[in-house]
């Protein structure tokens, strides 16, 4: 293994895996902490945790264990992956985990760059833009769990860390002043060449952290040159779509899909054993040729109403538990292709299907590959999409790619 990566959620990890797979490197993705005996023979091993909104102590402990697993198995370099919209709060985990990883590796500085130019995320003067809008003016301001109210990444990071924070802006990068001295450095990047610049101009004493795109230059830098062209496995044809994401793009994707497909909406306020059973009965009644959608996706107002009735984390947890249960029942009915929208939602579904390790297949759109787990009758294909990824036709695009 040359490169070891730790990601703070499951869809973010598949996004990273898909982009790194483009290099021709072999990539394996572990959901949750791998076992002592888990395979680690790929060029790149990625450990996906579900620690974005966990208490800091838990996130630091889990990421530390993941780092030790990777380092004792030969990882030459570690990469800390979080969301390209820097999802966190003042009590967030991005900074504390970076400091914990630095303590483990002995690195003295950390670079942060969530930019993903291909997906419209750019960082300029330390401010994060999403499709040209400042982060705090984008739909991320209404995220159910990590509403982003500021676009200045230095200001978001500073309360999370004990060391100094500085911005390495694009003007300074171009003028050749070199990496700032601060412990934590926010790197500007508005195009892919900027990400290559950051990675190649960052010495090994600096921990690299960011979205998935900053990792893309690493396979070349680490001289990972394998290029296997294996074809994707083919899971059984029965498919379903599960959406627990309330992001703006997911709302469009759901709106488009429900027009032509059997669809069932879950409401957190009324979710209980009985209503979940109703949904499962409904899935039983659907023609096997059809691909049903079960969704809790709702507008910001509807989400707020559910949260004020149930509490923020309970509203999320109720939906995630329901999605997990429904996915398990669907598997028992023979469903083997799952398209899942939502980072947290994907984590819940993957866990309930007992998927602990996947190989990476073809990309559906930038940052979202099909991934495969299990074998023979139990071979499962998963398209795990976080919030704002994909175009409005994403669900159909994903399903069509496996038909190909
Ligand atoms: P994204 O990738 O868009 O951020 P996630 O699945 O990570 O999506 O997060 C969305 C969160 O919102 C999940 O915890 C989910 O259970 C919760 N959720 C989904 N639908 C609703 C709803 N109608 N009301 C309140 N919370 C919801």
Short mmCIF file of N, CA and C in Angstrom, two decimals, residues 3-93:
data_model
loop_
_atom_site.label_atom_id
_atom_site.label_comp_id
_atom_site.label_asym_id
_atom_site.label_seq_id
_atom_site.Cartn_x
_atom_site.Cartn_y
_atom_site.Cartn_z
N UNK A 3 -0.72 4.57 -0.40
CA UNK A 3 -1.49 5.70 0.14
C UNK A 3 -2.62 5.18 1.02
N UNK A 4 -2.73 5.75 2.20
CA UNK A 4 -3.81 5.38 3.12
C UNK A 4 -4.69 6.59 3.36
N UNK A 5 -6.00 6.42 3.20
CA UNK A 5 -6.91 7.56 3.34
C UNK A 5 -7.96 7.27 4.41
N UNK A 6 -8.34 8.32 5.11
CA UNK A 6 -9.42 8.22 6.10
C UNK A 6 -10.48 9.23 5.70
N UNK A 7 -11.74 8.78 5.56
CA UNK A 7 -12.82 9.68 5.14
C UNK A 7 -13.85 9.76 6.25
N UNK A 8 -14.51 10.93 6.39
CA UNK A 8 -15.42 11.12 7.52
C UNK A 8 -16.85 10.69 7.23
N UNK A 9 -17.14 10.28 6.00
CA UNK A 9 -18.43 9.63 5.76
C UNK A 9 -18.34 8.70 4.55
N UNK A 10 -19.38 7.89 4.37
CA UNK A 10 -19.28 6.81 3.39
C UNK A 10 -19.34 7.31 1.95
N UNK A 11 -20.21 8.29 1.68
CA UNK A 11 -20.28 8.76 0.29
C UNK A 11 -19.02 9.54 -0.07
N UNK A 12 -18.49 10.27 0.90
CA UNK A 12 -17.25 11.01 0.66
C UNK A 12 -16.13 10.04 0.33
N UNK A 13 -16.15 8.90 1.00
CA UNK A 13 -15.12 7.89 0.74
C UNK A 13 -15.27 7.28 -0.64
N UNK A 14 -16.51 7.05 -1.08
CA UNK A 14 -16.68 6.47 -2.42
C UNK A 14 -16.32 7.51 -3.48
N UNK A 15 -16.62 8.77 -3.19
CA UNK A 15 -16.22 9.86 -4.09
C UNK A 15 -14.69 9.83 -4.25
N UNK A 16 -13.97 9.79 -3.15
CA UNK A 16 -12.51 9.74 -3.17
C UNK A 16 -12.02 8.51 -3.93
N UNK A 17 -12.65 7.36 -3.64
CA UNK A 17 -12.23 6.11 -4.27
C UNK A 17 -12.40 6.19 -5.79
N UNK A 18 -13.52 6.76 -6.23
CA UNK A 18 -13.78 6.87 -7.67
C UNK A 18 -12.74 7.74 -8.36
N UNK A 19 -12.41 8.85 -7.74
CA UNK A 19 -11.43 9.76 -8.36
C UNK A 19 -10.04 9.13 -8.39
N UNK A 20 -9.65 8.45 -7.30
CA UNK A 20 -8.32 7.83 -7.26
C UNK A 20 -8.23 6.65 -8.23
N UNK A 21 -9.39 5.98 -8.42
CA UNK A 21 -9.43 4.83 -9.34
C UNK A 21 -9.12 5.26 -10.77
N UNK A 22 -9.44 6.53 -11.10
CA UNK A 22 -9.16 7.04 -12.45
C UNK A 22 -7.68 6.92 -12.81
N UNK A 23 -6.81 6.93 -11.80
CA UNK A 23 -5.37 6.90 -12.05
C UNK A 23 -4.92 5.52 -12.54
N UNK A 24 -5.80 4.53 -12.43
CA UNK A 24 -5.41 3.16 -12.79
C UNK A 24 -4.94 2.38 -11.57
N UNK A 25 -4.79 3.05 -10.45
CA UNK A 25 -4.36 2.37 -9.21
C UNK A 25 -5.46 1.43 -8.74
N UNK A 26 -5.07 0.36 -8.04
CA UNK A 26 -6.09 -0.49 -7.42
C UNK A 26 -6.52 0.18 -6.11
N UNK A 27 -7.84 0.21 -5.89
CA UNK A 27 -8.38 0.94 -4.74
C UNK A 27 -9.35 0.05 -3.99
N UNK A 28 -9.15 -0.09 -2.70
CA UNK A 28 -10.13 -0.81 -1.88
C UNK A 28 -10.68 0.14 -0.84
N UNK A 29 -11.97 -0.01 -0.59
CA UNK A 29 -12.64 0.86 0.37
C UNK A 29 -13.21 0.00 1.50
N UNK A 30 -12.86 0.35 2.73
CA UNK A 30 -13.38 -0.36 3.91
C UNK A 30 -14.43 0.52 4.57
N UNK A 31 -15.61 -0.01 4.82
CA UNK A 31 -16.63 0.75 5.55
C UNK A 31 -16.48 0.43 7.03
N UNK A 32 -16.11 1.40 7.82
CA UNK A 32 -15.83 1.17 9.22
C UNK A 32 -14.40 0.69 9.39
N UNK A 33 -13.96 0.59 10.65
CA UNK A 33 -12.58 0.16 10.91
C UNK A 33 -12.38 -1.26 10.41
N UNK A 34 -11.33 -1.49 9.62
CA UNK A 34 -11.10 -2.86 9.12
C UNK A 34 -10.66 -3.77 10.27
N UNK A 35 -10.81 -5.07 10.03
CA UNK A 35 -10.33 -6.04 11.03
C UNK A 35 -8.81 -6.17 10.90
N UNK A 36 -8.20 -6.74 11.91
CA UNK A 36 -6.75 -7.01 11.84
C UNK A 36 -6.42 -7.79 10.57
N UNK A 37 -7.35 -8.73 10.23
CA UNK A 37 -7.06 -9.65 9.12
C UNK A 37 -7.52 -9.12 7.77
N UNK A 38 -8.14 -7.94 7.71
CA UNK A 38 -8.68 -7.45 6.43
C UNK A 38 -7.57 -7.27 5.42
N UNK A 39 -7.95 -7.50 4.14
CA UNK A 39 -7.00 -7.38 3.04
C UNK A 39 -6.50 -5.94 2.93
N UNK A 40 -5.20 -5.79 2.68
CA UNK A 40 -4.65 -4.43 2.53
C UNK A 40 -3.68 -4.39 1.36
N UNK A 41 -4.00 -5.19 0.31
CA UNK A 41 -3.02 -5.37 -0.77
C UNK A 41 -3.20 -4.39 -1.93
N UNK A 42 -4.15 -3.46 -1.83
CA UNK A 42 -4.33 -2.51 -2.94
C UNK A 42 -3.30 -1.39 -2.84
N UNK A 43 -3.10 -0.71 -3.97
CA UNK A 43 -2.18 0.45 -3.96
C UNK A 43 -2.69 1.50 -2.99
N UNK A 44 -4.02 1.65 -2.99
CA UNK A 44 -4.63 2.67 -2.16
C UNK A 44 -5.71 2.02 -1.31
N UNK A 45 -5.61 2.19 0.00
CA UNK A 45 -6.63 1.66 0.92
C UNK A 45 -7.34 2.86 1.55
N UNK A 46 -8.67 2.82 1.52
CA UNK A 46 -9.44 3.93 2.09
C UNK A 46 -10.31 3.38 3.21
N UNK A 47 -10.29 4.05 4.34
CA UNK A 47 -11.17 3.66 5.44
C UNK A 47 -12.26 4.73 5.57
N UNK A 48 -13.50 4.30 5.38
CA UNK A 48 -14.64 5.21 5.50
C UNK A 48 -15.20 5.11 6.90
N UNK A 49 -15.22 6.21 7.62
CA UNK A 49 -15.84 6.23 8.95
C UNK A 49 -17.12 7.03 8.84
N UNK A 50 -17.88 7.03 9.92
CA UNK A 50 -19.13 7.80 9.94
C UNK A 50 -18.97 8.77 11.10
N UNK A 51 -17.97 9.66 10.98
CA UNK A 51 -17.58 10.44 12.16
C UNK A 51 -17.75 11.94 11.96
N UNK A 52 -18.45 12.35 10.90
CA UNK A 52 -18.56 13.79 10.64
C UNK A 52 -19.25 14.52 11.79
N UNK A 53 -20.31 13.92 12.31
CA UNK A 53 -21.07 14.62 13.35
C UNK A 53 -20.99 13.89 14.70
N UNK A 54 -20.01 12.99 14.81
CA UNK A 54 -19.81 12.30 16.10
C UNK A 54 -19.19 13.26 17.11
N UNK A 55 -19.29 12.96 18.42
CA UNK A 55 -18.55 13.75 19.40
C UNK A 55 -17.06 13.72 19.07
N UNK A 56 -16.35 14.82 19.38
CA UNK A 56 -14.94 14.94 18.99
C UNK A 56 -14.11 13.75 19.48
N UNK A 57 -14.29 13.36 20.75
CA UNK A 57 -13.47 12.27 21.31
C UNK A 57 -13.61 10.99 20.50
N UNK A 58 -14.85 10.70 20.12
CA UNK A 58 -15.09 9.46 19.36
C UNK A 58 -14.44 9.56 17.99
N UNK A 59 -14.61 10.71 17.34
CA UNK A 59 -14.04 10.88 16.00
C UNK A 59 -12.52 10.77 16.04
N UNK A 60 -11.92 11.43 17.05
CA UNK A 60 -10.45 11.39 17.17
C UNK A 60 -9.98 9.96 17.44
N UNK A 61 -10.70 9.24 18.30
CA UNK A 61 -10.29 7.86 18.60
C UNK A 61 -10.39 6.97 17.35
N UNK A 62 -11.54 7.06 16.65
CA UNK A 62 -11.74 6.20 15.48
C UNK A 62 -10.72 6.52 14.38
N UNK A 63 -10.50 7.81 14.13
CA UNK A 63 -9.55 8.18 13.07
C UNK A 63 -8.13 7.77 13.46
N UNK A 64 -7.82 7.86 14.75
CA UNK A 64 -6.50 7.43 15.21
C UNK A 64 -6.30 5.94 14.97
N UNK A 65 -7.34 5.16 15.28
CA UNK A 65 -7.23 3.70 15.05
C UNK A 65 -7.08 3.40 13.56
N UNK A 66 -7.85 4.15 12.74
CA UNK A 66 -7.75 3.95 11.29
C UNK A 66 -6.34 4.29 10.81
N UNK A 67 -5.79 5.39 11.32
CA UNK A 67 -4.43 5.80 10.90
C UNK A 67 -3.42 4.73 11.28
N UNK A 68 -3.54 4.20 12.49
CA UNK A 68 -2.58 3.17 12.91
C UNK A 68 -2.71 1.91 12.07
N UNK A 69 -3.96 1.55 11.70
CA UNK A 69 -4.15 0.37 10.84
C UNK A 69 -3.41 0.58 9.51
N UNK A 70 -3.56 1.76 8.94
CA UNK A 70 -2.95 2.05 7.64
C UNK A 70 -1.42 2.12 7.73
N UNK A 71 -0.94 2.80 8.77
CA UNK A 71 0.51 3.01 8.88
C UNK A 71 1.25 1.70 9.18
N UNK A 72 0.64 0.85 10.02
CA UNK A 72 1.33 -0.41 10.32
C UNK A 72 1.31 -1.36 9.12
N UNK A 73 0.48 -1.06 8.13
CA UNK A 73 0.45 -1.89 6.93
C UNK A 73 1.18 -1.22 5.77
N UNK A 74 1.98 -0.24 6.07
CA UNK A 74 2.91 0.28 5.07
C UNK A 74 2.52 1.56 4.36
N UNK A 75 1.41 2.19 4.74
CA UNK A 75 1.04 3.43 4.03
C UNK A 75 2.19 4.43 4.09
N UNK A 76 2.60 4.91 2.92
CA UNK A 76 3.69 5.89 2.89
C UNK A 76 3.19 7.28 3.24
N UNK A 77 1.90 7.50 2.96
CA UNK A 77 1.35 8.83 3.20
C UNK A 77 -0.11 8.67 3.65
N UNK A 78 -0.56 9.55 4.52
CA UNK A 78 -1.96 9.55 4.96
C UNK A 78 -2.69 10.73 4.33
N UNK A 79 -3.98 10.55 4.08
CA UNK A 79 -4.81 11.64 3.58
C UNK A 79 -6.10 11.68 4.40
N UNK A 80 -6.47 12.87 4.88
CA UNK A 80 -7.70 13.03 5.70
C UNK A 80 -8.73 13.70 4.82
N UNK A 81 -9.81 12.96 4.50
CA UNK A 81 -10.83 13.43 3.56
C UNK A 81 -12.11 13.82 4.28
N UNK A 82 -12.57 15.04 4.01
CA UNK A 82 -13.88 15.46 4.52
C UNK A 82 -14.66 16.03 3.36
N UNK A 83 -15.77 16.66 3.63
CA UNK A 83 -16.66 17.06 2.54
C UNK A 83 -16.13 18.29 1.80
N UNK A 84 -16.43 18.36 0.51
CA UNK A 84 -16.00 19.52 -0.29
C UNK A 84 -16.78 20.77 0.09
N UNK A 85 -17.74 20.65 0.99
CA UNK A 85 -18.38 21.85 1.53
C UNK A 85 -17.98 22.07 3.00
N UNK A 86 -16.87 21.43 3.41
CA UNK A 86 -16.25 21.63 4.72
C UNK A 86 -17.24 21.43 5.86
N UNK A 87 -18.18 20.49 5.68
CA UNK A 87 -19.26 20.28 6.66
C UNK A 87 -18.72 20.05 8.06
N UNK A 88 -18.99 20.99 8.94
CA UNK A 88 -18.59 20.84 10.34
C UNK A 88 -19.22 21.98 11.11
N UNK A 89 -19.06 21.95 12.42
CA UNK A 89 -19.57 23.03 13.25
C UNK A 89 -18.39 23.56 14.07
N UNK A 90 -18.64 24.57 14.93
CA UNK A 90 -17.55 25.08 15.78
C UNK A 90 -17.01 23.95 16.65
N UNK A 91 -17.88 22.96 16.95
CA UNK A 91 -17.42 21.78 17.72
C UNK A 91 -17.04 20.66 16.75
N UNK A 92 -16.77 21.03 15.51
CA UNK A 92 -16.59 20.03 14.45
C UNK A 92 -15.30 19.25 14.55
N UNK A 93 -15.19 18.25 13.72
CA UNK A 93 -14.12 17.27 13.84
C UNK A 93 -12.97 17.45 12.85
#
